[in-house]
Amino acid sequence: GRCVRGVRAASQARGEALRGGVCLVHGDGGTVPAAGEILGITGATVQTHLGRALAKLRSALEVVDDA
C-alpha cells in the first residue's frame, strides 16, 4: 500500500548511514547515540539523517496515491 511504498522510497533515498540510522533507531528501538557509535558517526549526524529520512517519507507519502 501507500505506506509501504513511502517507507521503501525513504529507505532508498540516501546512503548506508541514513538507512542504518533509521533501522537502528526506529526499527530496532535503539538510541541515537548508540546508532552513531555503531555507524561510526556522531549522534548529531544520525539525528540529521533521521530528519532527512522523515522529510523524504513525508514527501513520498504526499505524492503516492493509492487510487
Tab-separated table of C-alpha atoms in Angstrom:
chain	number	residue	atom	x	y	z
A	1	GLY	CA	0.000	0.000	0.000
A	2	ARG	CA	0.823	3.642	0.179
A	3	CYS	CA	2.716	3.447	3.460
A	4	VAL	CA	4.938	0.591	2.328
A	5	ARG	CA	5.863	2.420	-0.874
A	6	GLY	CA	6.635	5.555	1.136
A	7	VAL	CA	8.862	3.677	3.556
A	8	ARG	CA	10.623	1.974	0.656
A	9	ALA	CA	11.190	5.336	-1.053
A	10	ALA	CA	12.565	6.854	2.131
A	11	SER	CA	14.866	3.924	2.795
A	12	GLN	CA	16.258	4.095	-0.734
A	13	ALA	CA	16.681	7.855	-0.581
A	14	ARG	CA	20.184	8.136	0.780
A	15	GLY	CA	23.232	6.152	1.712
A	16	GLU	CA	24.009	3.430	4.157
A	17	ALA	CA	24.283	5.723	7.188
A	18	LEU	CA	20.768	7.068	6.663
A	19	ARG	CA	19.249	3.617	6.225
A	20	GLY	CA	21.289	2.305	9.137
A	21	GLY	CA	20.158	5.133	11.383
A	22	VAL	CA	16.508	4.597	10.511
A	23	CYS	CA	16.772	0.836	11.072
A	24	LEU	CA	18.738	1.086	14.313
A	25	VAL	CA	16.634	3.822	15.908
A	26	HIS	CA	13.140	3.278	14.559
A	27	GLY	CA	13.315	-0.383	13.587
A	28	ASP	CA	15.312	-1.790	16.495
A	29	GLY	CA	14.351	0.824	19.098
A	30	GLY	CA	17.937	1.901	19.720
A	31	THR	CA	19.102	5.311	20.807
A	32	VAL	CA	20.550	7.975	18.544
A	33	PRO	CA	23.950	7.903	20.317
A	34	ALA	CA	24.110	4.098	20.105
A	35	ALA	CA	23.261	4.190	16.398
A	36	GLY	CA	26.003	6.750	15.869
A	37	GLU	CA	28.516	4.557	17.651
A	38	ILE	CA	27.562	1.519	15.566
A	39	LEU	CA	27.694	3.522	12.335
A	40	GLY	CA	30.899	5.360	13.255
A	41	ILE	CA	29.281	8.802	13.091
A	42	THR	CA	28.140	11.302	15.702
A	43	GLY	CA	24.702	11.271	17.262
A	44	ALA	CA	24.116	14.687	15.713
A	45	THR	CA	24.789	13.237	12.269
A	46	VAL	CA	22.392	10.355	12.958
A	47	GLN	CA	19.755	12.901	14.008
A	48	THR	CA	20.328	14.806	10.750
A	49	HIS	CA	19.926	11.603	8.755
A	50	LEU	CA	16.726	10.739	10.622
A	51	GLY	CA	15.306	14.178	9.885
A	52	ARG	CA	16.116	13.803	6.206
A	53	ALA	CA	14.576	10.338	6.093
A	54	LEU	CA	11.409	11.612	7.750
A	55	ALA	CA	11.195	14.511	5.285
A	56	LYS	CA	11.664	12.095	2.383
A	57	LEU	CA	8.999	9.777	3.804
A	58	ARG	CA	6.543	12.641	4.223
A	59	SER	CA	7.202	13.771	0.678
A	60	ALA	CA	6.794	10.253	-0.707
A	61	LEU	CA	3.532	9.740	1.146
A	62	GLU	CA	2.108	13.004	-0.169
A	63	VAL	CA	2.684	12.186	-3.811
A	64	VAL	CA	1.819	8.489	-3.764
A	65	ASP	CA	-1.841	7.851	-4.483
A	66	ASP	CA	-3.490	4.512	-3.726
A	67	ALA	CA	-6.306	5.040	-6.224
